[in-house]
Structure formats: C-alpha cells, structure tokens
mmCIF file of N, CA and C in Angstrom:
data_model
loop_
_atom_site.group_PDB
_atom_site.id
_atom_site.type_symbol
_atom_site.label_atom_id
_atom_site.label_comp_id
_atom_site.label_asym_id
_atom_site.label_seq_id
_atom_site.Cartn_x
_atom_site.Cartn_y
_atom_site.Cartn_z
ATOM 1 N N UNK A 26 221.389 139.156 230.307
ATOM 2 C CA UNK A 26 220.545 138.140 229.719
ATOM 3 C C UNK A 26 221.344 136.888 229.436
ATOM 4 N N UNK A 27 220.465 135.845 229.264
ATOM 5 C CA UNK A 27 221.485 134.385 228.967
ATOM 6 C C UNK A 27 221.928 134.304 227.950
ATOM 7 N N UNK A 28 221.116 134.907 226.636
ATOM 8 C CA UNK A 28 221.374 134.572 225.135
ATOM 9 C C UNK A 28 222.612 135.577 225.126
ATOM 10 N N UNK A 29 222.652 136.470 225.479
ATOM 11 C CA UNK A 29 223.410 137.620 225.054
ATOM 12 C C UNK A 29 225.149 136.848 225.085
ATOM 13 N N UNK A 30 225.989 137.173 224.489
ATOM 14 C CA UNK A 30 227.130 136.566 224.711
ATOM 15 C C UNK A 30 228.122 137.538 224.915
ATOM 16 N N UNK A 31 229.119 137.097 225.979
ATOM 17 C CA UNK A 31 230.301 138.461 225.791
ATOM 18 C C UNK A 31 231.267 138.450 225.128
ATOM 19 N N UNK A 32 231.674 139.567 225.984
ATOM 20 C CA UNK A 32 232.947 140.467 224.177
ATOM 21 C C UNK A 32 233.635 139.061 223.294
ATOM 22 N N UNK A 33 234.751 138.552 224.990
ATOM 23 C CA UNK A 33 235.401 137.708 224.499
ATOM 24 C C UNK A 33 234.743 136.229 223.642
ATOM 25 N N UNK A 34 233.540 136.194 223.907
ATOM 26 C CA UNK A 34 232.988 134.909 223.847
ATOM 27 C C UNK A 34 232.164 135.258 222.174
ATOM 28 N N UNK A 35 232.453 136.306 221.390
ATOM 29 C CA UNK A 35 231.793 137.187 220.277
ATOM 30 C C UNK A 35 233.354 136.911 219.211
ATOM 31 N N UNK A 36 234.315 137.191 220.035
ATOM 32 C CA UNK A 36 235.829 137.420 219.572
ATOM 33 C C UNK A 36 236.379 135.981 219.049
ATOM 34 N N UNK A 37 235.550 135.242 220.230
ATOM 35 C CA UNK A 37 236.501 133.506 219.753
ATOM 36 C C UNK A 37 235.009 132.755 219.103
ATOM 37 N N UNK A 38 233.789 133.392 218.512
ATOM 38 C CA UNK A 38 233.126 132.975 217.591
ATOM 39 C C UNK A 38 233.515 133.587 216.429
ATOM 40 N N UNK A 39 234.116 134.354 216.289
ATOM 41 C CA UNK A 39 234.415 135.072 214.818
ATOM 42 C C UNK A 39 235.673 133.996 214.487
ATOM 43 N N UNK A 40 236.398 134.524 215.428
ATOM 44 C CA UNK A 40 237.805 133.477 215.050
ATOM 45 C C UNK A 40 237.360 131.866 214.927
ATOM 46 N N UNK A 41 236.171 131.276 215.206
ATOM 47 C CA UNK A 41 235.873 130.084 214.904
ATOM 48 C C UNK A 41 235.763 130.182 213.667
ATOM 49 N N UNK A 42 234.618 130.790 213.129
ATOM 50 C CA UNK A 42 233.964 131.289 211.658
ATOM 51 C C UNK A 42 234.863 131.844 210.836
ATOM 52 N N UNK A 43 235.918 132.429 210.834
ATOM 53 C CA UNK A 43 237.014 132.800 210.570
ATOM 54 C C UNK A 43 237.663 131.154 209.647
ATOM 55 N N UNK A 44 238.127 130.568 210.998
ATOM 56 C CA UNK A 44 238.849 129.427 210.762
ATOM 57 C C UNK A 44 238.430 128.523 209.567
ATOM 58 N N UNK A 45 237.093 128.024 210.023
ATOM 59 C CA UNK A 45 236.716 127.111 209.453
ATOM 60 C C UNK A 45 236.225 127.770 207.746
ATOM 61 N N UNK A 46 235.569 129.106 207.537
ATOM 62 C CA UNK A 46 235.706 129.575 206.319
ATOM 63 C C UNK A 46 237.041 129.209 205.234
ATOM 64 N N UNK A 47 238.248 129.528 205.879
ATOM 65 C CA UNK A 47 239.456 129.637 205.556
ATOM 66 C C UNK A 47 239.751 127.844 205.550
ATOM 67 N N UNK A 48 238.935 127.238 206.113
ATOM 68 C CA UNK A 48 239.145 125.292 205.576
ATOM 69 C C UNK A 48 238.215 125.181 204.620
ATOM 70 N N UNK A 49 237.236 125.894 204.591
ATOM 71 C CA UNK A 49 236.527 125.500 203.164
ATOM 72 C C UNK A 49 236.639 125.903 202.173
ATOM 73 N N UNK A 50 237.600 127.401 202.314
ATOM 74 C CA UNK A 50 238.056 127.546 201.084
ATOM 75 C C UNK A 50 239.406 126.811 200.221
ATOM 76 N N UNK A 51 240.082 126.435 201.524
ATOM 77 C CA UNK A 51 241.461 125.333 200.728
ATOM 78 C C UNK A 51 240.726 124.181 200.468
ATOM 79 N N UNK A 52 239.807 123.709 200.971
ATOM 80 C CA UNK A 52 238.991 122.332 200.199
ATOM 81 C C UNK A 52 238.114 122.559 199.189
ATOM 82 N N UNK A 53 238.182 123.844 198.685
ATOM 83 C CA UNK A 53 237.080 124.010 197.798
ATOM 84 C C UNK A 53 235.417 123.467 198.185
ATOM 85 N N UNK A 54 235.296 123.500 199.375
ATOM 86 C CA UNK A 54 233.973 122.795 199.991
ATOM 87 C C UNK A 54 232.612 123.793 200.037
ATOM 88 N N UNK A 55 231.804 123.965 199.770
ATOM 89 C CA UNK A 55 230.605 124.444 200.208
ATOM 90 C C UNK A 55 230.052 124.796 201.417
ATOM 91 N N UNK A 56 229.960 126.179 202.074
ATOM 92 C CA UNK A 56 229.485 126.267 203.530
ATOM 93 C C UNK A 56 228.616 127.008 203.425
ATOM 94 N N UNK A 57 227.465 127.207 204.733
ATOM 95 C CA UNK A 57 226.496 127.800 204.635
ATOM 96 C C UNK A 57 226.461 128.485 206.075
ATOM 97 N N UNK A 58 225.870 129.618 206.032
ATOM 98 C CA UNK A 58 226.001 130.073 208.074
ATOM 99 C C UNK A 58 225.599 129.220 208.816
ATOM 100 N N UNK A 59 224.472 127.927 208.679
ATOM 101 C CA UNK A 59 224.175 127.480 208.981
ATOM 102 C C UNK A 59 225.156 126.402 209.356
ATOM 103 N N UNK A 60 225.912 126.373 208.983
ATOM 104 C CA UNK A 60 227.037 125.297 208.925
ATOM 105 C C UNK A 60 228.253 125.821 209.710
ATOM 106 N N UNK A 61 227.895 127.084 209.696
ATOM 107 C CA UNK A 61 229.308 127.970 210.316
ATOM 108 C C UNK A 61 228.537 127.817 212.130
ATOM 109 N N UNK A 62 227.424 128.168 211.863
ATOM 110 C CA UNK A 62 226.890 128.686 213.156
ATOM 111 C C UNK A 62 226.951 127.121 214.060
ATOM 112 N N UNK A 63 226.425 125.956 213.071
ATOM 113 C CA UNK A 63 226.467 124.403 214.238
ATOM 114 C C UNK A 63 228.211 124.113 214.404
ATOM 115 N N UNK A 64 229.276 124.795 213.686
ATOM 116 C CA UNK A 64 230.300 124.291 213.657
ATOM 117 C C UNK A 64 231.360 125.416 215.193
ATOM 118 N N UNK A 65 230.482 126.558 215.167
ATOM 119 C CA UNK A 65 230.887 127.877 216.061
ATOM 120 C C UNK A 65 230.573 127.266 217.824
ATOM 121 N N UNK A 66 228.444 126.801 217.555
ATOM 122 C CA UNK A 66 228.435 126.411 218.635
ATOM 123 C C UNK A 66 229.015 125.392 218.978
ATOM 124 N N UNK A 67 228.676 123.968 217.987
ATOM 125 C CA UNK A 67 229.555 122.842 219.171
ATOM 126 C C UNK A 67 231.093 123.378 219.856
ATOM 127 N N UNK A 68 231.945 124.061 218.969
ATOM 128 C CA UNK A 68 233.426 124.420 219.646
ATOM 129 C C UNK A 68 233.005 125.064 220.693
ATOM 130 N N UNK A 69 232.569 125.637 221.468
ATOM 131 C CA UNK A 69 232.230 126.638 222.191
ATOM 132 C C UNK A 69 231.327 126.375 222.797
ATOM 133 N N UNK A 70 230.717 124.939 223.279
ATOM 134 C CA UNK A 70 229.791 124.729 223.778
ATOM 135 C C UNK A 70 228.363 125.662 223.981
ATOM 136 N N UNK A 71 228.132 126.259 223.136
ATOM 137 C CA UNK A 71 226.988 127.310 223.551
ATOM 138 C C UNK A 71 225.837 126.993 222.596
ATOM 139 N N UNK A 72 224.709 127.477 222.494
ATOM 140 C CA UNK A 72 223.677 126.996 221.921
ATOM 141 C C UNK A 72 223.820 127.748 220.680
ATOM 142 N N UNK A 73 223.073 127.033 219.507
ATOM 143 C CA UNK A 73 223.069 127.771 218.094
ATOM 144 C C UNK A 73 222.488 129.269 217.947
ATOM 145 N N UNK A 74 221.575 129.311 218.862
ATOM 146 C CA UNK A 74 220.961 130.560 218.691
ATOM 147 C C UNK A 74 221.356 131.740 219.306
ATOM 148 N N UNK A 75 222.339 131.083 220.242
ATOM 149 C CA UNK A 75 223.488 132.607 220.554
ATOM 150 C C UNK A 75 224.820 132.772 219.764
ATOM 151 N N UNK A 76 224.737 131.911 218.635
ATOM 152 C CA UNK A 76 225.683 132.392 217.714
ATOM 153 C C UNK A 76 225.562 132.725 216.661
ATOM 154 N N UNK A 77 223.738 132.300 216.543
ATOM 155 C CA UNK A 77 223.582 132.261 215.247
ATOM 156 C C UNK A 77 223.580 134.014 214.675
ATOM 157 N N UNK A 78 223.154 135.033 215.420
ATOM 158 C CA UNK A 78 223.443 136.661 215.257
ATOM 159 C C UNK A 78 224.724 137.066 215.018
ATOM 160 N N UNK A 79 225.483 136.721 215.410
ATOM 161 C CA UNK A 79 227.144 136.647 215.727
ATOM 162 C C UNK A 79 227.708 136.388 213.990
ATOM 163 N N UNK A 80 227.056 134.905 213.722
ATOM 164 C CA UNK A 80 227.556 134.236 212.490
ATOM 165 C C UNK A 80 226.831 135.145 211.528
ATOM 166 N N UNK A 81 225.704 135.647 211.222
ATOM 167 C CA UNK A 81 225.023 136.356 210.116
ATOM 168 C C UNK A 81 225.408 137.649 210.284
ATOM 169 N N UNK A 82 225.480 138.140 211.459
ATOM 170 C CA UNK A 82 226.307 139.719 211.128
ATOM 171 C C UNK A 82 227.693 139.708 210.401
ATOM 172 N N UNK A 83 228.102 138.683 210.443
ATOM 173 C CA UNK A 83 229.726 138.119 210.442
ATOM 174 C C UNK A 83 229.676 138.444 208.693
ATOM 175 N N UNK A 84 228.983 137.344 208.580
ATOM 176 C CA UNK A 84 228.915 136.960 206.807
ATOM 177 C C UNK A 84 228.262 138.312 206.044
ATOM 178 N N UNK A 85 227.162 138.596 206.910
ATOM 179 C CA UNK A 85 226.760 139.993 206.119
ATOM 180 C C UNK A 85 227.825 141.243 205.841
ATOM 181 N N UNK A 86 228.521 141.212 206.730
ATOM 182 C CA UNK A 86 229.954 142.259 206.672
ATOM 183 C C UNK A 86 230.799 141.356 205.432
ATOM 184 N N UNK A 87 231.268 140.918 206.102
ATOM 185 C CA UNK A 87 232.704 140.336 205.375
ATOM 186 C C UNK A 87 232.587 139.460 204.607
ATOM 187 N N UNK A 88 231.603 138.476 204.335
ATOM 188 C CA UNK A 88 230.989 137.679 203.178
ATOM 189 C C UNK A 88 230.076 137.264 202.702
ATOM 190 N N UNK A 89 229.526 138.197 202.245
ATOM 191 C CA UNK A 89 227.555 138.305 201.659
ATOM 192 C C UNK A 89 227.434 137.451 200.632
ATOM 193 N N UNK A 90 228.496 136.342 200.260
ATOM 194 C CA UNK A 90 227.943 135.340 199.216
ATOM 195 C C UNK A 90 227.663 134.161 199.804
ATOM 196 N N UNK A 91 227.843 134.117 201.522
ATOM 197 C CA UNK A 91 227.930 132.579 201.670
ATOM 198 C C UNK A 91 226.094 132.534 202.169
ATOM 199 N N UNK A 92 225.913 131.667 201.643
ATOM 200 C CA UNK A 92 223.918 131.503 201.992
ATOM 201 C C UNK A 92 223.652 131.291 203.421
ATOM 202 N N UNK A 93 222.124 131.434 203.504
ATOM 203 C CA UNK A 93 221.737 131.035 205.085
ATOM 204 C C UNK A 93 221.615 129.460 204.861
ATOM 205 N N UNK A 94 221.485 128.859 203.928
ATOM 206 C CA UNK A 94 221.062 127.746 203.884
ATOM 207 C C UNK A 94 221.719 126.638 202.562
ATOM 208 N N UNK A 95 221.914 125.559 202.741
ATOM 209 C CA UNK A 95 222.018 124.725 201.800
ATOM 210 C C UNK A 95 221.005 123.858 201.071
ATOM 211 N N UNK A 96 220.917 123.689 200.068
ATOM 212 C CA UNK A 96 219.800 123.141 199.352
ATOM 213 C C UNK A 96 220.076 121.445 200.564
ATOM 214 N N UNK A 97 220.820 120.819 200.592
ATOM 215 C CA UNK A 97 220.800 119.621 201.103
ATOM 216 C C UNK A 97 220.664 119.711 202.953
ATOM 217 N N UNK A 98 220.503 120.798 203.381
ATOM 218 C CA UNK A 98 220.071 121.168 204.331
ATOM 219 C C UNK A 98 218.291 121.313 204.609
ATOM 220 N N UNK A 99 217.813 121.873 203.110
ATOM 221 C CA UNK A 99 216.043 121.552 203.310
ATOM 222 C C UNK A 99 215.589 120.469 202.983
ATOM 223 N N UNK A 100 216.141 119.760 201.662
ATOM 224 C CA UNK A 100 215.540 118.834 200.984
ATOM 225 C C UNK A 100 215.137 117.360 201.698
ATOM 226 N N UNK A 101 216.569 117.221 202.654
ATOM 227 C CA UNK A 101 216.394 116.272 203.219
ATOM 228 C C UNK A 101 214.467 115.988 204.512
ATOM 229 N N UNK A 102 214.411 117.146 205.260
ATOM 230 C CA UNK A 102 213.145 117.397 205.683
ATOM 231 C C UNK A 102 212.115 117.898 204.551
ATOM 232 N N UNK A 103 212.014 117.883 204.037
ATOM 233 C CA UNK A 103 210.987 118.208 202.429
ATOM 234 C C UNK A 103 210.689 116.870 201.977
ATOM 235 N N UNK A 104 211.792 115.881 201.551
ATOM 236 C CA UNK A 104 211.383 114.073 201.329
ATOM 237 C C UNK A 104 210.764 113.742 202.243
ATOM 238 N N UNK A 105 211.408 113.984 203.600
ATOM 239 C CA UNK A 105 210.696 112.973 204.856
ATOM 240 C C UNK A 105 209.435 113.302 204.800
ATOM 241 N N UNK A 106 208.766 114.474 204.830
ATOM 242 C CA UNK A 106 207.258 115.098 204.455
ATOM 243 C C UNK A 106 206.489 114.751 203.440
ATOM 244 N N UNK A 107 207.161 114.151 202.098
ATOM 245 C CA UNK A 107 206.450 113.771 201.324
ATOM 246 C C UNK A 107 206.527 112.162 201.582
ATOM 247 N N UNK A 108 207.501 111.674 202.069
ATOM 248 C CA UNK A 108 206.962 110.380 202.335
ATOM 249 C C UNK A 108 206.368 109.795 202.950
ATOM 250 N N UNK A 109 205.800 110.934 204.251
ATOM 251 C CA UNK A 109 205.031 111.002 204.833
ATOM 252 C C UNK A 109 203.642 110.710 204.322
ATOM 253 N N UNK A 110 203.643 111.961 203.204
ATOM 254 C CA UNK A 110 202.560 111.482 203.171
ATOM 255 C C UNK A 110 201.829 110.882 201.707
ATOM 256 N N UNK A 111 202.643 110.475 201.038
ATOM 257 C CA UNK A 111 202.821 109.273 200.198
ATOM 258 C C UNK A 111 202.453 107.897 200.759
ATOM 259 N N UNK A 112 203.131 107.809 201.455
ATOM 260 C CA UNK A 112 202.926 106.325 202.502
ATOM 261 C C UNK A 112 201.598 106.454 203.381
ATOM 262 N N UNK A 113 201.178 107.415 203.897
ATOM 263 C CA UNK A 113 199.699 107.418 204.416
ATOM 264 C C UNK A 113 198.754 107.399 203.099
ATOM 265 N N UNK A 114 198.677 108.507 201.698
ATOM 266 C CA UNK A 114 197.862 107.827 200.852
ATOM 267 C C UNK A 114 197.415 106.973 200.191
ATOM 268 N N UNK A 115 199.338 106.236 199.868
ATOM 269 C CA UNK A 115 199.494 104.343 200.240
ATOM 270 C C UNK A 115 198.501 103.099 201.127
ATOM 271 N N UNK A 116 198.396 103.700 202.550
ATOM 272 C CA UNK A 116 197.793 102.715 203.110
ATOM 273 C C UNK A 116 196.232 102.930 203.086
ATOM 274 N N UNK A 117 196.095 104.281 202.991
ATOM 275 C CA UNK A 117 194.559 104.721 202.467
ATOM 276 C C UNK A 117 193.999 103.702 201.221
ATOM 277 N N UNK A 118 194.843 103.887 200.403
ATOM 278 C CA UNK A 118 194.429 103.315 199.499
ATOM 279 C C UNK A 118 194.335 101.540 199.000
ATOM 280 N N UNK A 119 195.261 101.192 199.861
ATOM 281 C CA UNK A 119 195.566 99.642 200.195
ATOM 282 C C UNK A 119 193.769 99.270 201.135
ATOM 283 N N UNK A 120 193.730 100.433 202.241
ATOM 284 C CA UNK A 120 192.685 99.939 202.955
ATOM 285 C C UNK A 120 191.115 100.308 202.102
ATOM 286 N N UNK A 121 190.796 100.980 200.974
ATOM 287 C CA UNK A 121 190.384 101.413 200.146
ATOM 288 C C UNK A 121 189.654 100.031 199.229
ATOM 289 N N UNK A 122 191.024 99.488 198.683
ATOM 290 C CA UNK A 122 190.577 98.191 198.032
ATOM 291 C C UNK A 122 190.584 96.765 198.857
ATOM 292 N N UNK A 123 190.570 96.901 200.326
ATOM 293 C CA UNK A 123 190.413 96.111 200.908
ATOM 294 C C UNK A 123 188.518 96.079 201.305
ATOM 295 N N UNK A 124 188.103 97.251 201.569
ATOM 296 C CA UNK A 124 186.888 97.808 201.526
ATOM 297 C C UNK A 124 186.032 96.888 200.337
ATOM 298 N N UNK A 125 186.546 97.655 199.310
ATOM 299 C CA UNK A 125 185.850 97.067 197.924
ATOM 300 C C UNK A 125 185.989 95.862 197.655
ATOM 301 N N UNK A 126 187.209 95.033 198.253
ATOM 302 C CA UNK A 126 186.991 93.478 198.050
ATOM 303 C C UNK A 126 185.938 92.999 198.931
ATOM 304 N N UNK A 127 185.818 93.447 200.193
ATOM 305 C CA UNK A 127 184.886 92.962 201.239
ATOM 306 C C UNK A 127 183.633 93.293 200.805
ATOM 307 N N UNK A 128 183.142 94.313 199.823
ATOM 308 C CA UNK A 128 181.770 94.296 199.792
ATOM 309 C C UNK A 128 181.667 93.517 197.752
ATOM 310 N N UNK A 129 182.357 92.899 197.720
ATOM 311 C CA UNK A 129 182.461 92.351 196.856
ATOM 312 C C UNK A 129 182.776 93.027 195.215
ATOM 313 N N UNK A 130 183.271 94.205 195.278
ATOM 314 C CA UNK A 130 183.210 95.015 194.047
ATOM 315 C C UNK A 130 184.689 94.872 193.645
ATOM 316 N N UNK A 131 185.208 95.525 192.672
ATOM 317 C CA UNK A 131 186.325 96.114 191.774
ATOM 318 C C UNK A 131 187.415 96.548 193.155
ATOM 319 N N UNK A 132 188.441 95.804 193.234
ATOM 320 C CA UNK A 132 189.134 96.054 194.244
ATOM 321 C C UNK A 132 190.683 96.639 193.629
ATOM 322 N N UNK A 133 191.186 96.013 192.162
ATOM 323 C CA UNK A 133 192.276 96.542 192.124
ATOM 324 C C UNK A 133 192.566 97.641 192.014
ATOM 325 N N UNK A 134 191.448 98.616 191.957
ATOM 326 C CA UNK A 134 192.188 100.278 191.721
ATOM 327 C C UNK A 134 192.714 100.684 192.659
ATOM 328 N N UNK A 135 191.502 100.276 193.786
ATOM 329 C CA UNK A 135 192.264 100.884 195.189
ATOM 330 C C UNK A 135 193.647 99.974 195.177
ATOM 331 N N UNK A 136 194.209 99.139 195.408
ATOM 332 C CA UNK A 136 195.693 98.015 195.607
ATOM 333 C C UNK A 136 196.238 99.270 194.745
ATOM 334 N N UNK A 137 196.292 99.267 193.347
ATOM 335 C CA UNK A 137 197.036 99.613 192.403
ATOM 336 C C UNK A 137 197.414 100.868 192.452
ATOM 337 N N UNK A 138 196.493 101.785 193.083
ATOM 338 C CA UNK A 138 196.677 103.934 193.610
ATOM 339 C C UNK A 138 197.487 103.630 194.680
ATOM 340 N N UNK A 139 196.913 102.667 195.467
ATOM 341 C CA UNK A 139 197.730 102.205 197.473
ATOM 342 C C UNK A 139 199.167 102.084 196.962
ATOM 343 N N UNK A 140 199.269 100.836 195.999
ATOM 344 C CA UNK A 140 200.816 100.081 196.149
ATOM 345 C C UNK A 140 201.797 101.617 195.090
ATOM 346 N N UNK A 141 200.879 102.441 194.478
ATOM 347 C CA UNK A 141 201.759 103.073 193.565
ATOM 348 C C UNK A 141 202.218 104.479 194.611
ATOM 349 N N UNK A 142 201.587 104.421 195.645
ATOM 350 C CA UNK A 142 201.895 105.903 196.210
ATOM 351 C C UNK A 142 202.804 105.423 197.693
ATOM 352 N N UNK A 143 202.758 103.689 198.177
ATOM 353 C CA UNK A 143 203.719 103.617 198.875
ATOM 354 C C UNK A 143 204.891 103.487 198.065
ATOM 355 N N UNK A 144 205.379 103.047 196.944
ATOM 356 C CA UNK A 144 206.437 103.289 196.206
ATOM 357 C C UNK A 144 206.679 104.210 196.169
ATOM 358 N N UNK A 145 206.109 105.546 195.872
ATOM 359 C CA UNK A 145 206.436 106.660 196.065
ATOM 360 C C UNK A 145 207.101 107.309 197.516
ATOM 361 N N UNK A 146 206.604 106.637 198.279
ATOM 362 C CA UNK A 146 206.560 106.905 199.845
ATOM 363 C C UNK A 146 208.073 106.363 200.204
ATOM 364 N N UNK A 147 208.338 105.451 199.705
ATOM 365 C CA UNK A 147 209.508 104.367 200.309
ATOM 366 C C UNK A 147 210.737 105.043 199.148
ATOM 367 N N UNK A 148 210.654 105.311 198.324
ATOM 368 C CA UNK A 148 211.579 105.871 197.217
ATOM 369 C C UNK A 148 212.170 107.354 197.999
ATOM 370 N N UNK A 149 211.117 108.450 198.475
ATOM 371 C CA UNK A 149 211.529 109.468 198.581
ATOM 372 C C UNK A 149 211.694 109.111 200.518
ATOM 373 N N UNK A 150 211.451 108.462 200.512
ATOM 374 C CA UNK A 150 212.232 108.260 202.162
ATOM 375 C C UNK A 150 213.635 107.854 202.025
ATOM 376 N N UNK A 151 213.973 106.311 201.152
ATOM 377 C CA UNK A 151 214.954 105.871 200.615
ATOM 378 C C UNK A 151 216.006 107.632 200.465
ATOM 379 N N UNK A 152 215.248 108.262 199.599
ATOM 380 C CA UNK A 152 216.295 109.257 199.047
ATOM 381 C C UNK A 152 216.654 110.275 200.398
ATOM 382 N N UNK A 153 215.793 110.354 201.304
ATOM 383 C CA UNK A 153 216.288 111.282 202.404
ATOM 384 C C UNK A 153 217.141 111.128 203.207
ATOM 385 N N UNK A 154 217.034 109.161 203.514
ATOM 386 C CA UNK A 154 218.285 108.997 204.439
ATOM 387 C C UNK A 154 219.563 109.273 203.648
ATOM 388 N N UNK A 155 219.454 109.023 201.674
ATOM 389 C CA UNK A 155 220.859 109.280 201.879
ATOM 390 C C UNK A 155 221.639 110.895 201.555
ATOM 391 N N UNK A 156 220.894 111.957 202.333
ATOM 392 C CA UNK A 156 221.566 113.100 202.595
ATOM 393 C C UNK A 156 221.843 113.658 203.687
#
C-alpha cells in the first residue's frame, strides 16, 4: 500500500520524534504530536498522515503526556469562524438599517447591531492572524 511506510522509513521517524522531543525539552518549549508529526513529515518528505500513526503510537508508549493538540493550534480556526460570522451578521445588519432608512422608518438599530457585530468580526479576525 502507499500509506503504509517501511521498517527503515518507521526507524528514521522515531529518531525524528525522538530528536526534536529532546529540543523541546532543553528549550523548555511546548509540543504537541501534532507538531511532532508536521515536523517528522516535512524531514522526510512524506505526507502527515503516514506519520501521523507512527507519531501517536510513539507518544502513547513512551510519552502519554504530550497532547494530540495545542490549544493555539484550534483557536486560531475557531476565531476565523466566528469572524466569519460576526462580519456576515455585521453586514446583515448594516443592510437591515439601510432597508429601514429607505422605507423611511427608525434606521439606527439596524447601523448600531451591524456596526457592533462587525467590530466583533474584525477584533476576533485581528486576534487570529496573530497566532
């Protein structure tokens, strides 16, 4: 099969994961398999998902504290989603009190819900690029 990887090519992903564990622990740095597994494949040119079995059997043996995941690994796609859709209830609502000005009624609620939820929108986007 393609995914499947051999002996030797199992031997010099451990010793990757190996390595780089052993740099995050003299930096005192934070790693996650996820971090082991994109750091295993790029060396090794091979795709994440034929190492990624390799890297979690790895950690499940020999180090069951390091996580599958980093909090700054979800959060960043979790903002982009809410600013998503912050910024669409934003323009909903911008086009909302544009409505109500045109038929001549009470227009600032809609502006004032619009402009308060693209702030919201642009804040938690703001915060995603910087992770």
């Amino acid at each position: 099969m393609a995914n499947e990887l051999r002996d030797e090519q199992v031997i010099n992903v451990i010793q990757h994961v190996e390595v780089e564990l052993a740099a995050s622990r003299r930096e005192n740095r934070i790693i996650s398999r996820q971090d082991l597994t994109d750091y295993a494949a790029t060396r090794m040119g091979l795709q994440a998902k034929q190492v990624a079995y390799v890297v979690d059997h790895y950690c499940e043996t020999n180090a069951p504290g390091i996580p599958g995941f980093l909090n700054r690994q979800v959060e960043s796609p979790v903002l982009k989603v809410a600013a998503l859709i912050n910024l669409t209830l934003g323009v909903i609502g911008c086009i909302v009190g544009l409505v109500l000005a045109n038929k001549g009624m009470l227009s600032w609620p809609g502006f004032a819900v619009g402009g308060v939820f693209l702030l919201f929108g642009v804040v938690a986007y703001v915060k995603s690029l910087g992770q």
